[in-house]
């Protein structure tokens, strides 16, 4: 450890503040500083994806999804796939990750072209995912998992509040379809009777293609369920942030 610190002090003195910040944030001294510097480099300051944080963001997103999925799986042992998927979507949405990135003061060392882009929650959320990717590459999955749980989930995510957070999937899906000039329609696929209860099965179509379905005792609620399925299937939350 002393040898590592000596190396940083001697050869990377201009980066000492970043190393100190990372050590305080992550709880360990980075072994490969370059991968963390890359995690903070926005595409506006880079010629291609190889020299920006986009690839690390991709990796960090996968690690974050894995850790949160396991965390929710263990926290809610009797809840179904739909509930777990919805809870994960509420946690990893870009706005929330951007707010957490701001709380962690990621903007202090974020390298972006101030003349071309405005710092926002999307950029900070992407940087947070890139940082997770950097931790995974530099220190392994276990360290990345500890970081996610202790620095993101525990201090900033209240699962009880998230359970009560109602997402209007149908409204958001319509907003998405208008932005990307897609035609969103709903159609009753089937009406069935279960134990003398009438059930509607409704399909959600994008440009005429069936993308999801839902069922409920009335058409309105069935449309909501179909919208939720399509919303999660197409990852609408992520596409609306660009």
XYZ file of C-alpha atoms in Angstrom:
242
model
C 0.000 0.000 0.000
C 2.833 2.417 0.844
C 4.492 1.625 -2.472
C 1.283 2.419 -4.330
C 0.864 5.732 -2.528
C 4.509 6.613 -3.147
C 4.000 5.970 -6.853
C 0.959 8.260 -6.928
C 2.738 11.025 -5.023
C 5.833 10.898 -7.212
C 4.447 10.425 -10.692
C 0.823 11.563 -10.521
C 0.961 14.600 -8.241
C -1.416 16.611 -10.491
C -3.992 13.885 -9.885
C -3.548 13.687 -6.101
C -6.879 15.397 -5.411
C -8.660 12.882 -7.599
C -6.925 9.972 -5.906
C -7.825 11.360 -2.472
C -11.439 11.857 -3.541
C -11.682 8.350 -4.991
C -10.122 6.788 -1.910
C -12.600 8.571 0.357
C -15.517 7.731 -1.922
C -14.725 4.069 -2.566
C -12.972 3.124 0.656
C -9.820 1.882 -1.065
C -6.944 3.295 -3.106
C -7.331 2.778 -6.862
C -4.664 0.573 -8.389
C -5.292 1.715 -11.960
C -6.004 5.430 -11.929
C -6.354 5.663 -15.706
C -9.568 3.646 -15.771
C -11.152 6.044 -13.258
C -10.040 9.075 -15.245
C -11.716 7.494 -18.254
C -14.894 6.990 -16.216
C -15.098 10.757 -15.721
C -14.449 11.642 -19.377
C -17.622 12.588 -21.222
C -17.983 11.924 -24.944
C -17.981 15.694 -25.626
C -14.246 15.664 -24.817
C -13.511 12.524 -26.812
C -13.215 11.569 -30.465
C -14.729 8.100 -30.052
C -16.229 5.665 -27.541
C -12.836 4.133 -26.767
C -11.595 7.378 -25.246
C -14.767 8.357 -23.375
C -16.718 6.812 -20.518
C -19.381 5.243 -22.756
C -17.965 1.698 -22.700
C -17.445 1.838 -18.938
C -21.014 3.104 -18.586
C -22.211 0.044 -20.504
C -20.250 -2.256 -18.205
C -21.288 -0.432 -15.041
C -24.938 -0.572 -16.050
C -24.726 -4.371 -16.268
C -22.963 -4.657 -12.901
C -25.474 -2.296 -11.276
C -28.405 -4.283 -12.657
C -26.913 -7.536 -11.371
C -26.269 -6.231 -7.865
C -29.668 -4.567 -7.537
C -31.435 -7.638 -8.918
C -29.747 -9.842 -6.324
C -30.401 -7.298 -3.573
C -34.119 -7.152 -4.384
C -34.312 -10.928 -4.812
C -32.935 -11.442 -1.301
C -34.916 -8.572 0.242
C -38.271 -9.735 -1.127
C -38.170 -13.564 -1.022
C -41.854 -14.075 -1.821
C -42.478 -11.314 -4.383
C -42.869 -12.133 -8.066
C -40.853 -11.195 -11.140
C -43.120 -8.294 -12.089
C -42.711 -6.586 -8.715
C -38.931 -7.104 -8.699
C -38.577 -5.772 -12.250
C -40.634 -2.693 -11.442
C -38.645 -1.976 -8.280
C -35.383 -2.300 -10.181
C -36.657 0.123 -12.830
C -37.516 2.653 -10.129
C -34.017 2.404 -8.653
C -31.926 2.599 -11.819
C -33.774 5.356 -13.673
C -31.374 7.994 -14.970
C -32.814 10.903 -13.014
C -32.391 9.098 -9.695
C -28.860 7.967 -10.566
C -28.029 11.527 -11.609
C -29.247 12.878 -8.267
C -27.098 10.327 -6.457
C -24.136 11.247 -8.661
C -24.627 14.868 -7.621
C -24.746 13.885 -3.943
C -21.467 12.026 -4.443
C -20.015 15.200 -6.027
C -19.013 13.453 -9.246
C -19.190 16.765 -11.109
C -16.047 17.930 -9.298
C -13.887 15.820 -11.579
C -16.161 15.255 -14.548
C -14.351 16.112 -17.778
C -16.846 17.465 -20.316
C -16.965 20.241 -22.908
C -18.769 23.075 -21.170
C -19.237 24.911 -24.466
C -21.214 22.100 -26.075
C -23.129 20.348 -23.309
C -24.903 21.360 -20.123
C -24.319 19.276 -17.040
C -27.501 17.384 -16.213
C -28.773 14.293 -14.435
C -28.214 12.087 -17.482
C -24.514 12.950 -17.671
C -24.073 12.452 -13.926
C -26.013 9.188 -13.975
C -23.895 7.922 -16.846
C -20.732 8.910 -14.978
C -21.911 7.021 -11.897
C -22.439 3.873 -13.966
C -19.038 4.376 -15.598
C -17.466 4.670 -12.143
C -19.059 1.354 -11.176
C -17.604 -0.154 -14.335
C -14.181 1.213 -13.430
C -14.370 -0.243 -9.915
C -15.323 -3.615 -11.395
C -12.325 -3.599 -13.744
C -9.874 -2.277 -11.170
C -10.946 -4.110 -8.018
C -13.417 -6.808 -9.031
C -17.103 -7.556 -8.620
C -17.067 -7.790 -4.813
C -15.706 -4.246 -4.392
C -18.202 -2.952 -6.944
C -21.020 -4.664 -5.062
C -19.925 -3.153 -1.738
C -19.774 0.298 -3.355
C -23.272 -0.034 -4.812
C -24.813 -1.218 -1.551
C -22.995 1.140 0.835
C -22.767 4.262 -1.330
C -25.942 4.072 -3.400
C -28.603 1.768 -1.980
C -28.186 2.236 1.769
C -27.889 6.036 1.933
C -30.096 7.111 -0.980
C -32.707 4.441 -1.740
C -35.765 3.978 0.472
C -37.442 0.788 -0.701
C -40.661 1.490 1.214
C -41.049 4.845 -0.540
C -40.325 3.261 -3.909
C -43.020 0.650 -3.370
C -45.541 3.461 -2.950
C -44.270 5.358 -5.999
C -46.846 4.879 -8.740
C -45.591 5.064 -12.318
C -48.156 5.896 -15.000
C -46.765 3.528 -17.616
C -49.513 4.205 -20.140
C -48.947 7.968 -20.036
C -45.179 7.582 -20.342
C -45.567 5.101 -23.170
C -47.755 7.577 -25.072
C -45.150 10.288 -24.480
C -42.447 7.962 -25.802
C -44.507 7.053 -28.887
C -45.090 10.715 -29.721
C -41.435 11.622 -29.317
C -40.261 8.826 -31.596
C -43.233 9.058 -33.980
C -44.582 5.615 -33.170
C -48.238 4.619 -33.244
C -49.411 3.184 -29.932
C -52.749 1.376 -29.905
C -54.590 -1.011 -27.604
C -56.890 -3.849 -28.577
C -58.922 -6.382 -26.627
C -57.417 -9.762 -27.475
C -59.705 -11.923 -25.394
C -62.541 -11.862 -22.914
C -62.671 -14.780 -20.523
C -64.554 -15.833 -17.440
C -62.594 -17.119 -14.458
C -64.680 -18.328 -11.528
C -67.585 -16.258 -12.885
C -65.359 -13.156 -13.031
C -65.028 -11.415 -16.391
C -61.392 -10.834 -17.384
C -60.189 -8.635 -20.249
C -56.933 -9.435 -22.032
C -55.645 -6.319 -23.811
C -52.717 -6.094 -26.211
C -50.464 -3.058 -26.683
C -49.344 -2.525 -30.273
C -46.464 -0.393 -31.567
C -46.867 0.419 -35.271
C -49.259 -2.497 -35.571
C -46.969 -5.029 -33.875
C -48.080 -6.694 -30.648
C -45.466 -5.780 -28.036
C -47.138 -6.731 -24.769
C -50.371 -7.690 -23.082
C -52.124 -7.357 -19.757
C -55.240 -8.661 -18.129
C -57.611 -7.273 -15.523
C -61.286 -7.042 -14.631
C -61.707 -3.929 -16.760
C -60.176 -2.670 -19.995
C -58.521 0.374 -18.410
C -56.524 -1.636 -15.884
C -55.658 -4.224 -18.530
C -54.242 -1.431 -20.714
C -52.144 -0.263 -17.763
C -50.707 -3.759 -17.317
C -49.973 -4.047 -21.029
C -48.280 -0.636 -20.947
C -46.092 -1.685 -18.027
C -44.934 -4.780 -19.897
C -44.048 -2.804 -23.044
C -42.442 0.000 -21.027
C -40.059 -2.428 -19.356
C -39.514 -4.551 -22.457
C -38.443 -1.570 -24.583
C -36.541 0.102 -21.724
C -38.501 3.287 -22.365
C -37.034 5.007 -19.285
C -33.531 4.951 -20.786
C -34.561 6.012 -24.296
C -36.511 9.018 -22.981
C -33.390 10.432 -21.335
C -31.531 11.124 -24.558
